[in-house]
PDB file of C-alpha atoms and ligand atoms in Angstrom:
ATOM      1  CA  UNK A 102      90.285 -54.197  -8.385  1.00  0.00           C
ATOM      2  CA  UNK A 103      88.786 -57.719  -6.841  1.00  0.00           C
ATOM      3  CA  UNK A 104      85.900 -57.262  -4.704  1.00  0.00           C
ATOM      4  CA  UNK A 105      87.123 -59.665  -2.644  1.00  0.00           C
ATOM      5  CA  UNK A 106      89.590 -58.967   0.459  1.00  0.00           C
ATOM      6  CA  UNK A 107      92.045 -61.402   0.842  1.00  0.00           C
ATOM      7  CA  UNK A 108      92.252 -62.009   4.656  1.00  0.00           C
ATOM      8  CA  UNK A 109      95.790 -63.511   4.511  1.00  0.00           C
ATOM      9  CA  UNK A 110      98.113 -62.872   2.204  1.00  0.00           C
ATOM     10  CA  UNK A 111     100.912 -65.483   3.072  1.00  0.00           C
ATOM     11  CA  UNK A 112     101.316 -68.247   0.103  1.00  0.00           C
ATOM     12  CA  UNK A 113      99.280 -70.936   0.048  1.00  0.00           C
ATOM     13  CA  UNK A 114     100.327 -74.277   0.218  1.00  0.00           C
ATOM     14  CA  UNK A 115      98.736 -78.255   0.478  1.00  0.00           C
ATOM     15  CA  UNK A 116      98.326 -78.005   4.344  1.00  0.00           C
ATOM     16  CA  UNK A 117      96.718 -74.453   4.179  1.00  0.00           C
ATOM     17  CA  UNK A 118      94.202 -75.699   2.556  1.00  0.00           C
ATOM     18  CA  UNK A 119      93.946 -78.741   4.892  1.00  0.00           C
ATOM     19  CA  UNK A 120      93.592 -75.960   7.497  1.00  0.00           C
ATOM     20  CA  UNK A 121      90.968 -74.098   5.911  1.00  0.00           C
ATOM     21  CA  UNK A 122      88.759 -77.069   5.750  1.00  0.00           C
ATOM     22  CA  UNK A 123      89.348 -78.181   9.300  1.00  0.00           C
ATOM     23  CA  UNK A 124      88.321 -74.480   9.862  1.00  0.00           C
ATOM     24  CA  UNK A 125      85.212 -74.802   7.403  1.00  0.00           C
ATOM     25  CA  UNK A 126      86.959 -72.111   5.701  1.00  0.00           C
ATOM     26  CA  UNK A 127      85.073 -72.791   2.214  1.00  0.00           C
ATOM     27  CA  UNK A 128      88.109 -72.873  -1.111  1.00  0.00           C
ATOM     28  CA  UNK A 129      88.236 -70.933  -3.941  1.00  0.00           C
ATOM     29  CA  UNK A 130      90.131 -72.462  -7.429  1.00  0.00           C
ATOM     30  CA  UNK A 131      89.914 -71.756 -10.787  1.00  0.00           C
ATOM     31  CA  UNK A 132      91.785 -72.706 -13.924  1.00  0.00           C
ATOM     32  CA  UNK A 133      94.206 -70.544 -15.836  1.00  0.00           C
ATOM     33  CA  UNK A 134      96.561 -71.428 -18.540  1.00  0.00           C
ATOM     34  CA  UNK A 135      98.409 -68.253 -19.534  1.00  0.00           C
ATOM     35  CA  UNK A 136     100.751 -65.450 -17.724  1.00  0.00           C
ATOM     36  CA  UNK A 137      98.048 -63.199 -17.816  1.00  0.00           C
ATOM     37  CA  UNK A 138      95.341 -64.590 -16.558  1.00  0.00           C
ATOM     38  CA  UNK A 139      96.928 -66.018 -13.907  1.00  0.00           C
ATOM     39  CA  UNK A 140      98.021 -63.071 -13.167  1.00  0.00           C
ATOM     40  CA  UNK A 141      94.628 -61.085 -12.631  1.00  0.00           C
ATOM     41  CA  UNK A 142      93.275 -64.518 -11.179  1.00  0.00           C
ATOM     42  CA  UNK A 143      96.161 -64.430  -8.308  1.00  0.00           C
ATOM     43  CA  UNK A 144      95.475 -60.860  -8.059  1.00  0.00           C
ATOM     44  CA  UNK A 145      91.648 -61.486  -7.299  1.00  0.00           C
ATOM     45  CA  UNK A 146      92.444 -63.470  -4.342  1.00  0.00           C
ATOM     46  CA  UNK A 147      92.007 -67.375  -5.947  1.00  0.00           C
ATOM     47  CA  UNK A 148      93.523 -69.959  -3.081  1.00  0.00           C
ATOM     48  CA  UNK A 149      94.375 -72.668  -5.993  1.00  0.00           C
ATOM     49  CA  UNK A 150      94.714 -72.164  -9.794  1.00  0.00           C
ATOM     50  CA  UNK A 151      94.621 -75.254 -11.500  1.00  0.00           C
ATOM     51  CA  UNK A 152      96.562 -75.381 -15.120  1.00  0.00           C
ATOM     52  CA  UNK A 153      93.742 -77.824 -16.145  1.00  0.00           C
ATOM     53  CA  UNK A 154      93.921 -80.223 -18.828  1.00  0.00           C
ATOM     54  CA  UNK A 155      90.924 -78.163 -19.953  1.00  0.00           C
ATOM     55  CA  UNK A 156      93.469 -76.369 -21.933  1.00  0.00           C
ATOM     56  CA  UNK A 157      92.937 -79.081 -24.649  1.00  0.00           C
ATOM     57  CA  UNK A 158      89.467 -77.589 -25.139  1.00  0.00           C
ATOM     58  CA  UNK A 159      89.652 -73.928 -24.324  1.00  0.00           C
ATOM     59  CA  UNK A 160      93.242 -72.924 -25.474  1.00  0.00           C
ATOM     60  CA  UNK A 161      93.412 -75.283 -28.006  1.00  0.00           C
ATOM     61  CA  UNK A 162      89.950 -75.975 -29.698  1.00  0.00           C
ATOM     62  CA  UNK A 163      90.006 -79.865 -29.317  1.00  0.00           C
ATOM     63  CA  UNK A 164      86.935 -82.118 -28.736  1.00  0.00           C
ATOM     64  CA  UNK A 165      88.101 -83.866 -25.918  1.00  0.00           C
ATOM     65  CA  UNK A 166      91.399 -83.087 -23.514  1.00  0.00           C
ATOM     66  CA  UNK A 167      93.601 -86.294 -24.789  1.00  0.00           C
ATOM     67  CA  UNK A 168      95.598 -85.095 -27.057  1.00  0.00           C
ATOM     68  CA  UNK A 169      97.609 -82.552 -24.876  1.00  0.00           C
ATOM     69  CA  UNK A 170     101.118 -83.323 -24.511  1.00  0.00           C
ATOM     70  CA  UNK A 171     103.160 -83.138 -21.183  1.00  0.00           C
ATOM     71  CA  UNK A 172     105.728 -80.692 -23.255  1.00  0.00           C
ATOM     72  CA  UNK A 173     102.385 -78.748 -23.692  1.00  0.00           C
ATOM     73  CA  UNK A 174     100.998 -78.507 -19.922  1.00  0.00           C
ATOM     74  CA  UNK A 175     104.495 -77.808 -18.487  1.00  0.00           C
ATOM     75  CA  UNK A 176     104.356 -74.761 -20.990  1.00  0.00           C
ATOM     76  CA  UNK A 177     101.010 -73.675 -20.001  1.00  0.00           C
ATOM     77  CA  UNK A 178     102.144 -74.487 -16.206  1.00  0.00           C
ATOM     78  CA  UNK A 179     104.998 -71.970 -16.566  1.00  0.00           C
ATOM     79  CA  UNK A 180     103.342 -69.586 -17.830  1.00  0.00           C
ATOM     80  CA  UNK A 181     100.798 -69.293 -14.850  1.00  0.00           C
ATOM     81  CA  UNK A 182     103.291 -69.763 -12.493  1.00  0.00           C
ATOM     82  CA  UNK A 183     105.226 -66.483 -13.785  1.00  0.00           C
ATOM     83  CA  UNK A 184     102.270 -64.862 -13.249  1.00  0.00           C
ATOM     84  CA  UNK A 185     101.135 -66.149  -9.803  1.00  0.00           C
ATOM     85  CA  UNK A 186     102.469 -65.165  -5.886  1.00  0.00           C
ATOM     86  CA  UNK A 187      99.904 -65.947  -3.742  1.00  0.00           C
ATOM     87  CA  UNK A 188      97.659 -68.968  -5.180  1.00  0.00           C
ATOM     88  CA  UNK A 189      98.749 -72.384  -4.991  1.00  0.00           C
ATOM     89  CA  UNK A 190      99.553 -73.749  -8.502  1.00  0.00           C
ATOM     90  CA  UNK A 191      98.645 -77.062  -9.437  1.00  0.00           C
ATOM     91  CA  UNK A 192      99.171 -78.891 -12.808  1.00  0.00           C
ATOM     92  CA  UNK A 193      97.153 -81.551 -14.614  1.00  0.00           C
ATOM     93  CA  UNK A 194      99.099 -84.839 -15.531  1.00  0.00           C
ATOM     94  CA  UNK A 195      98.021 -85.279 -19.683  1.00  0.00           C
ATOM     95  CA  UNK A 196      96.425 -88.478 -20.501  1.00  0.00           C
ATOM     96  CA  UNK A 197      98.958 -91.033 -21.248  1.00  0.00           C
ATOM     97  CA  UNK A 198     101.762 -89.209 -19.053  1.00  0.00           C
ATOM     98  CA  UNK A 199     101.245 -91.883 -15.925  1.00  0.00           C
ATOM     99  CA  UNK A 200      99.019 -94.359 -16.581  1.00  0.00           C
ATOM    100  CA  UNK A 201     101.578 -97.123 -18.144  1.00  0.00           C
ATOM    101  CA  UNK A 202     103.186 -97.784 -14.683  1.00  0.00           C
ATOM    102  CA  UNK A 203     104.608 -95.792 -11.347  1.00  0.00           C
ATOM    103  CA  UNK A 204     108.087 -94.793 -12.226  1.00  0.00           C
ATOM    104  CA  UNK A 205     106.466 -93.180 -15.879  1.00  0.00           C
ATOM    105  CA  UNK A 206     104.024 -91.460 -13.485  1.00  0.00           C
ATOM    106  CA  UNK A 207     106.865 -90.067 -11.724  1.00  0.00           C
ATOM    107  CA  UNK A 208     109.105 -89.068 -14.032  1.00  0.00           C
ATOM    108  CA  UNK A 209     106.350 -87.055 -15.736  1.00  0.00           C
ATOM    109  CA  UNK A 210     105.645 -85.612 -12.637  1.00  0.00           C
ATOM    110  CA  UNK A 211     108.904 -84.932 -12.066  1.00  0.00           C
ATOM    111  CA  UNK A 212     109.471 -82.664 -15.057  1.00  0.00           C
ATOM    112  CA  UNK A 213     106.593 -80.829 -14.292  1.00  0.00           C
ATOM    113  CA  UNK A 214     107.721 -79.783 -10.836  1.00  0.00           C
ATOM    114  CA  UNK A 215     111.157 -79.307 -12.570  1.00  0.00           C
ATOM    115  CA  UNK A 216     110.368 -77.864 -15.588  1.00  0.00           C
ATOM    116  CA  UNK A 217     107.209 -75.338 -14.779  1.00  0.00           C
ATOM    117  CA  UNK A 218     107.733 -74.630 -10.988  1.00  0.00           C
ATOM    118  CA  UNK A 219     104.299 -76.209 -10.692  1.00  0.00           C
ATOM    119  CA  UNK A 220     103.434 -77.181  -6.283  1.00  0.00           C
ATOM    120  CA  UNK A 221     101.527 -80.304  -7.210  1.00  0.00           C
ATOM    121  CA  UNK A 222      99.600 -82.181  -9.474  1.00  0.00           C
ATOM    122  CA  UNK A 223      96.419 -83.391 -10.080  1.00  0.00           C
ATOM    123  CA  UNK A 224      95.655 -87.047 -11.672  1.00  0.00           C
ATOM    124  CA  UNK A 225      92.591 -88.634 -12.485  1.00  0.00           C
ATOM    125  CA  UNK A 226      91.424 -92.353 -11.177  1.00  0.00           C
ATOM    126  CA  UNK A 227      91.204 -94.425  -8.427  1.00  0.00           C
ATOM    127  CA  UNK A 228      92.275 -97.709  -7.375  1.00  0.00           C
ATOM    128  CA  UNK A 229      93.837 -98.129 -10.797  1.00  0.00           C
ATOM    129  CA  UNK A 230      96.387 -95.583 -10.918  1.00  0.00           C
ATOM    130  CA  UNK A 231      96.979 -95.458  -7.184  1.00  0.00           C
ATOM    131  CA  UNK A 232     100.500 -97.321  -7.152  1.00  0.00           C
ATOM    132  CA  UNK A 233     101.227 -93.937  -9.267  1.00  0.00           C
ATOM    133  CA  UNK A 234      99.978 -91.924  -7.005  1.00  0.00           C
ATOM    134  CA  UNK A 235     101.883 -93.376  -4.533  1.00  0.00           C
ATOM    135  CA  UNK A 236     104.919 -93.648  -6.153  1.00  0.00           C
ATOM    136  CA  UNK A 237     104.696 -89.916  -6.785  1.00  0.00           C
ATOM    137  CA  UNK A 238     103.762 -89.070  -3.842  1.00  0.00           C
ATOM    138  CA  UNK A 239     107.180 -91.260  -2.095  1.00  0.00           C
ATOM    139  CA  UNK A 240     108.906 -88.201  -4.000  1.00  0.00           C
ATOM    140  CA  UNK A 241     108.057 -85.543  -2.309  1.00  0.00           C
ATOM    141  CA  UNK A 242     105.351 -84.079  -4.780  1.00  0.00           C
ATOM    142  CA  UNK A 243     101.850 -83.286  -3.545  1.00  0.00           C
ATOM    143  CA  UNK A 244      98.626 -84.539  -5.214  1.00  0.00           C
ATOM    144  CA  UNK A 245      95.782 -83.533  -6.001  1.00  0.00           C
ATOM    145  CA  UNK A 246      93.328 -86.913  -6.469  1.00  0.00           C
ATOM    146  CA  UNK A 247      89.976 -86.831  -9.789  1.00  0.00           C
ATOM    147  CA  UNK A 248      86.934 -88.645  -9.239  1.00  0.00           C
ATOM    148  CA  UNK A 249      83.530 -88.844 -10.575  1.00  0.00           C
ATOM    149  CA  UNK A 250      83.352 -87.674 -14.151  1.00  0.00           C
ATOM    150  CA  UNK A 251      87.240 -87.977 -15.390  1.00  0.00           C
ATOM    151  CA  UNK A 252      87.312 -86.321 -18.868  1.00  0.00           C
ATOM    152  CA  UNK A 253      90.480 -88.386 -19.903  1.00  0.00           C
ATOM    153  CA  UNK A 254      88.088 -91.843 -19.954  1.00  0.00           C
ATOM    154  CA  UNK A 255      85.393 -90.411 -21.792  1.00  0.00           C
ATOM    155  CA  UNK A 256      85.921 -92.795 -24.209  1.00  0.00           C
ATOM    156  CA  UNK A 257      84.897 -95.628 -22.239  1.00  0.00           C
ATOM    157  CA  UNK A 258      82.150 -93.303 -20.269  1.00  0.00           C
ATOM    158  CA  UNK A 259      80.700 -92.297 -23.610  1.00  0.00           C
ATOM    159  CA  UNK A 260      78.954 -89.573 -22.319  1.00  0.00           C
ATOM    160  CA  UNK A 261      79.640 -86.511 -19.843  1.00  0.00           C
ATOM    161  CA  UNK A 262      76.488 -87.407 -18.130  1.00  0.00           C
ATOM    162  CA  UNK A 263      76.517 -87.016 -14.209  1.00  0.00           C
ATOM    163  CA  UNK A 264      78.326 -90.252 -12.815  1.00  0.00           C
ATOM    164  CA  UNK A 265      77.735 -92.382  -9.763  1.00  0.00           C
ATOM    165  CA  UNK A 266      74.183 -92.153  -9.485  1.00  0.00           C
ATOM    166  CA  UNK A 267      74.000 -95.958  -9.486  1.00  0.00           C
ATOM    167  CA  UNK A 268      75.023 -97.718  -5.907  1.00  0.00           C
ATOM    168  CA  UNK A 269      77.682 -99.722  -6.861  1.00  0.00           C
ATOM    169  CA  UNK A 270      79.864 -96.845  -8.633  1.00  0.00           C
ATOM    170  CA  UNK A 271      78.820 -94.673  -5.569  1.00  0.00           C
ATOM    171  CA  UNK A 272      80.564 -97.000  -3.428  1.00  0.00           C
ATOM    172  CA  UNK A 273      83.528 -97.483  -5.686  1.00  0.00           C
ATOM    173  CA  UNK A 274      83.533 -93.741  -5.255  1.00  0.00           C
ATOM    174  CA  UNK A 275      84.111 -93.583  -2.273  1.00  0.00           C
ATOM    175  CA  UNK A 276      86.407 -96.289  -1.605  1.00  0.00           C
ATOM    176  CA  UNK A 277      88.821 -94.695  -4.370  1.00  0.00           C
ATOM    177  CA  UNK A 278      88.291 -91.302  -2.296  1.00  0.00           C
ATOM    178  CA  UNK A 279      89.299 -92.947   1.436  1.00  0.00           C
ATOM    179  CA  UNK A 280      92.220 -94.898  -0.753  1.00  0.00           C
ATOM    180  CA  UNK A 281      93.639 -91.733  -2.186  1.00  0.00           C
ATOM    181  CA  UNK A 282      93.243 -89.385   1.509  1.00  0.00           C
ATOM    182  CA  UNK A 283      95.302 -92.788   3.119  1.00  0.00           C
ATOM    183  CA  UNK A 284      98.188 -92.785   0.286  1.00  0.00           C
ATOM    184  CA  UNK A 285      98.658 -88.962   0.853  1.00  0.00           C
ATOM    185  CA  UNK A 286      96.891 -86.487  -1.669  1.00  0.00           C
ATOM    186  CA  UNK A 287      96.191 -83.056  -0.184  1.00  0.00           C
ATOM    187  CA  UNK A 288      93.084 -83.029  -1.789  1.00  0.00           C
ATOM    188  CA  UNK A 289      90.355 -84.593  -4.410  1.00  0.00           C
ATOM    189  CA  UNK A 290      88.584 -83.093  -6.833  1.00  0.00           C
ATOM    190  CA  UNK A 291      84.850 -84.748  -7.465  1.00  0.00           C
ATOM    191  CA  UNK A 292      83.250 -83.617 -11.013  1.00  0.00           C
ATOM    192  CA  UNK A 293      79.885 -84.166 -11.614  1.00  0.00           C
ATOM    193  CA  UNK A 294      78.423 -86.553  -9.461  1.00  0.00           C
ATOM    194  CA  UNK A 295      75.348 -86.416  -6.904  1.00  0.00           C
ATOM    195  CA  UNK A 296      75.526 -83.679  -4.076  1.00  0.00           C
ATOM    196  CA  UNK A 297      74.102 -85.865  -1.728  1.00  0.00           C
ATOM    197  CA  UNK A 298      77.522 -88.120  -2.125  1.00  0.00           C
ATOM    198  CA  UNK A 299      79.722 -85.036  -2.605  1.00  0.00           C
ATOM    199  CA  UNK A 300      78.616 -84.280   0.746  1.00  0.00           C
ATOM    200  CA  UNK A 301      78.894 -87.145   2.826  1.00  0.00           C
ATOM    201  CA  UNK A 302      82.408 -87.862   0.942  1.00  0.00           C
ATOM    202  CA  UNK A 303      83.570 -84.418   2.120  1.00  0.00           C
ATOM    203  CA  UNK A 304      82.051 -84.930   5.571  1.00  0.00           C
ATOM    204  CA  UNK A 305      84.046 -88.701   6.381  1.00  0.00           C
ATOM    205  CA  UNK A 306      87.231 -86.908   4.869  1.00  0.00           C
ATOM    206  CA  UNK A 307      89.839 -84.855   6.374  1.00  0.00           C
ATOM    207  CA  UNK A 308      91.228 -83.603   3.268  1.00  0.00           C
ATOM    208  CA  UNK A 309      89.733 -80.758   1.240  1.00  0.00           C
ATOM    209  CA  UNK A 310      86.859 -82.044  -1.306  1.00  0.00           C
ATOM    210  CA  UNK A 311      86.778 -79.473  -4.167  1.00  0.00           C
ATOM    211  CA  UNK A 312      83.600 -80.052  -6.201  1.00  0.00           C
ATOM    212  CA  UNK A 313      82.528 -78.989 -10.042  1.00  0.00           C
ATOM    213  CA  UNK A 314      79.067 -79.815 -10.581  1.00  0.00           C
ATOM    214  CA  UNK A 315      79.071 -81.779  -7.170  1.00  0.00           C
ATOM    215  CA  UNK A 316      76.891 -79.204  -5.017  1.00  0.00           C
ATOM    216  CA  UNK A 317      76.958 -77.025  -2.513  1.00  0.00           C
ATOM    217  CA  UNK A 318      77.974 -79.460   0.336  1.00  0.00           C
ATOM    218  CA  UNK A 319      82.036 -79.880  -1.274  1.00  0.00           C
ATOM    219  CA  UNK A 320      84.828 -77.785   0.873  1.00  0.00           C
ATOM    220  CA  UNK A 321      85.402 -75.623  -2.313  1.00  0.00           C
ATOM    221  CA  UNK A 322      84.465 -75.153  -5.523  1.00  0.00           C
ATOM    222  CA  UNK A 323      86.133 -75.094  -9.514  1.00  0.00           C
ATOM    223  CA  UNK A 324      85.098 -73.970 -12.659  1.00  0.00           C
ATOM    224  CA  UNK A 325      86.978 -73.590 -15.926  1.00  0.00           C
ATOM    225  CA  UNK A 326      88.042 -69.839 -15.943  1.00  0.00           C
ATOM    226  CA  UNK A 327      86.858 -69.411 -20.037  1.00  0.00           C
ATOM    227  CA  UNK A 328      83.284 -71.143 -19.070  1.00  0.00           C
ATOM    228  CA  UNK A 329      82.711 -68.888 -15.935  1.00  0.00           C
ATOM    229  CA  UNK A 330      84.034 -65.723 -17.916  1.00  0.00           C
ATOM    230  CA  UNK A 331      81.598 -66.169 -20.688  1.00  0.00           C
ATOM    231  CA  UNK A 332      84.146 -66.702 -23.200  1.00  0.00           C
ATOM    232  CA  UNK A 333      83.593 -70.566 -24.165  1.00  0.00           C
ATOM    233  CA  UNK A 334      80.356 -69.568 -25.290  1.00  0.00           C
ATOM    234  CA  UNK A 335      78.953 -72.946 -26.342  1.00  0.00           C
ATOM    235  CA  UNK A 336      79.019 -74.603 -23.268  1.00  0.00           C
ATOM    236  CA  UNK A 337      76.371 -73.945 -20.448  1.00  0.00           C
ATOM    237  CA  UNK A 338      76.271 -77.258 -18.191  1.00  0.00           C
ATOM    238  CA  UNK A 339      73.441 -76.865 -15.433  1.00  0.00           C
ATOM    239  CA  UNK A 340      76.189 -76.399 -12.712  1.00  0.00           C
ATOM    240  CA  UNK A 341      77.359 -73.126 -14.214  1.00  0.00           C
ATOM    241  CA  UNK A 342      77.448 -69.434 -12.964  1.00  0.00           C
ATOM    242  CA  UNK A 343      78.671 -67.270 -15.279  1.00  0.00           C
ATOM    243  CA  UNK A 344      80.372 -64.442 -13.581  1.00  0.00           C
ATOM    244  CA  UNK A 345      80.699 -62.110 -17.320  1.00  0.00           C
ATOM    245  CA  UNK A 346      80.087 -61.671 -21.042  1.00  0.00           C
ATOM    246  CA  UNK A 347      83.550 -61.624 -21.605  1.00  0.00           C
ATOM    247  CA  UNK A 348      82.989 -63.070 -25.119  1.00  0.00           C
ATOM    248  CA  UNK A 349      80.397 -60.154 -26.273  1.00  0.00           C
ATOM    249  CA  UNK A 350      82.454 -57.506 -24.606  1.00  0.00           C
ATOM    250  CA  UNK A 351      85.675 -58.823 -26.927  1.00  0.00           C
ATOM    251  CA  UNK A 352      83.865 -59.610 -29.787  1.00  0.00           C
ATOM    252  CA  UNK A 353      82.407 -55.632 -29.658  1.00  0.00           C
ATOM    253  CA  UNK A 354      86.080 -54.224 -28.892  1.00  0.00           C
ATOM    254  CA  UNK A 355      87.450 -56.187 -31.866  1.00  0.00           C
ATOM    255  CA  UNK A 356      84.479 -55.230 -33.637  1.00  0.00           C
ATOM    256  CA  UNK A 357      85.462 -51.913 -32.979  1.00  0.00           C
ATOM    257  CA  UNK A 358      89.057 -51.948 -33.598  1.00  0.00           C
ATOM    258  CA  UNK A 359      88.325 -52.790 -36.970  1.00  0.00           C
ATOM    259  CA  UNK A 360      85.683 -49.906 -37.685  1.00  0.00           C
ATOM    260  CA  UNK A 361      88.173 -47.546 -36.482  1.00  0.00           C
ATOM    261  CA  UNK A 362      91.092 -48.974 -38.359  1.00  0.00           C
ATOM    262  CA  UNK A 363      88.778 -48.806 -42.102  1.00  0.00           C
ATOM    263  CA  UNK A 364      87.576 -45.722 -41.156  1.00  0.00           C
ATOM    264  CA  UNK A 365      91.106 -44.336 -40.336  1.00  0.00           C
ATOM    265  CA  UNK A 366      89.753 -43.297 -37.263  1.00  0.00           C
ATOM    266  CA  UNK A 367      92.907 -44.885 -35.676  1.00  0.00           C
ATOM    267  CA  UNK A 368      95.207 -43.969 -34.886  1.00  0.00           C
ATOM    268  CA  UNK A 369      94.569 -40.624 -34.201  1.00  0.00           C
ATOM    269  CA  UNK A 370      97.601 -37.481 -33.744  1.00  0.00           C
ATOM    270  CA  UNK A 371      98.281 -38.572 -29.877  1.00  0.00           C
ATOM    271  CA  UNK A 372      98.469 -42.231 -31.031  1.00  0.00           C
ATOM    272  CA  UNK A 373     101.363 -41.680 -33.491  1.00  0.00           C
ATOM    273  CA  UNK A 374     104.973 -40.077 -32.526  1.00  0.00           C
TER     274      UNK A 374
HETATM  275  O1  LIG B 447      91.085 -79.799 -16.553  1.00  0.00           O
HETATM  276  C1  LIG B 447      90.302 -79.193 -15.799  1.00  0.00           C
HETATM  277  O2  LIG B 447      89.940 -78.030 -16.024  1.00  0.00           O
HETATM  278  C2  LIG B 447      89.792 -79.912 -14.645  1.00  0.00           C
HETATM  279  C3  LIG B 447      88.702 -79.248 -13.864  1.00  0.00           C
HETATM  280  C4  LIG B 447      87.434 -79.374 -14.601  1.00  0.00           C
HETATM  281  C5  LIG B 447      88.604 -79.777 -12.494  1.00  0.00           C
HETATM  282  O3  LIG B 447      90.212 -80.978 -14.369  1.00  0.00           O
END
């Protein structure tokens, strides 16, 4: 049982959470790439469940997230939405799936609207990609804008260090932010950057800023469900809470399982027919 109350359980969609900003209603998302996670994620009372990217790294074990396929984040995308009914779902778009030009962008998008049942997307850049934005956008299909840290470019970042500190990318910052709020998105995500700027981006913008490691001052907040659960064990980034020990509580009921199993303590005469 969540220990949270869910004060309204109608489905929530892009202008809900446009609402719940203009309300100061503060937003709750969190990643999920399976049915049943989602599930118990939906279940807790989670406004937006992002099938992140992130899946590259926590589902799949690689360094960075560029090597997941569209064919692969449509499959993690219907799997959450099977499990979802009240959270909006919103997919990542895979490096490489919308960056060559606007009608790639949207037919990407396309099948992942088509093909998972996704609501939106989410796609990282600025002023670079935001002809693709638009163009997907022009379609009918809401997104979700990146800024800040954008794990797709870490090649050229060469380091997940905390970006815009410096003026000049601060501004760029937020230029790219006003430029994606005026071409449509519902929304912007800002990873890891000062929360001084989080703030005052959040504060000149009508649409919902969702921070990860951008402070306290963002209209809601993400984390990677596998970080926050304790289960990606390695990684503990200064921004993160972690809610459980997931990972030792698994590890010691696998650990179990197998003592019981060589001991032949399983199963026992109710466990067999
Ligand atoms: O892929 C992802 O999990 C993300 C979040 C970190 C925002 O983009």
């Amino acid at each position: 049982m969540s220990t949270y109350t869910v004060e309204d359980p109608r489905k929530v969609t892009t202008r809900r959470l446009i609402e719940m900003k203009a309300k100061g209603e503060k937003i709750a998302m969190l990643t999920a790439y399976d049915y049943s996670m989602a599930r118990l994620v939906d279940q807790a009372g989670m406004d937006v469940i992002l099938v992140g990217d992130s899946a590259s790294n926590v589902m799949a074990g690689n360094a960075t997230t560029l090597p997941i396929t569209l064919d692969q984040m449509i499959y993690h995308a219907r799997s959450v939405v099977n499990g979802v009914k009240r959270a909006l779902v919103v997919c990542d778009m895979p490096f490489g799936s919308y960056q060559g030009n606007p009608l790639e962008a949207l037919a990407s998008a396309v099948r992942i609207m088509k093909e998972s049942s996704a609501e939106a997307v989410k796609i990282e850049g600025g002023r670079e990609i935001i002809e693709s934005v638009e163009r997907i956008l022009s379609a009918g299909i809401p997104v979700m804008g990146h800024l800040g840290l954008t794990p797709q470019s870490i090649n050229k970042f060469g380091t997940y260090n905390v970006r815009a500190r410096e003026e000049a990318e601060a501004n760029k910052l937020i230029e790219d932010a006003r430029l994606l709020q005026d071409a449509g998105c519902f929304a912007i995500v800002l990873e890891k950057i000062p929360a001084d700027l989080a703030a005052r981006i959040a504060g000149e913008l009508t649409i919902p800023i969702i921070g990860i490691g951008a402070g306290g001052g963002c209209d809601g907040q993400v984390l990677v469900l596998q970080d926050m659960l304790g289960i990606n064990q390695g990684f503990s980034p200064r921004f993160l809470r972690r809610y459980a020990d997931l990972g030792n509580v698994i590890e010691d009921a696998v650990g179990n399982y197998i003592n019981d199993v060589k001991s032949s303590d399983f199963p026992n005469e109710k466990e067999q027919y």
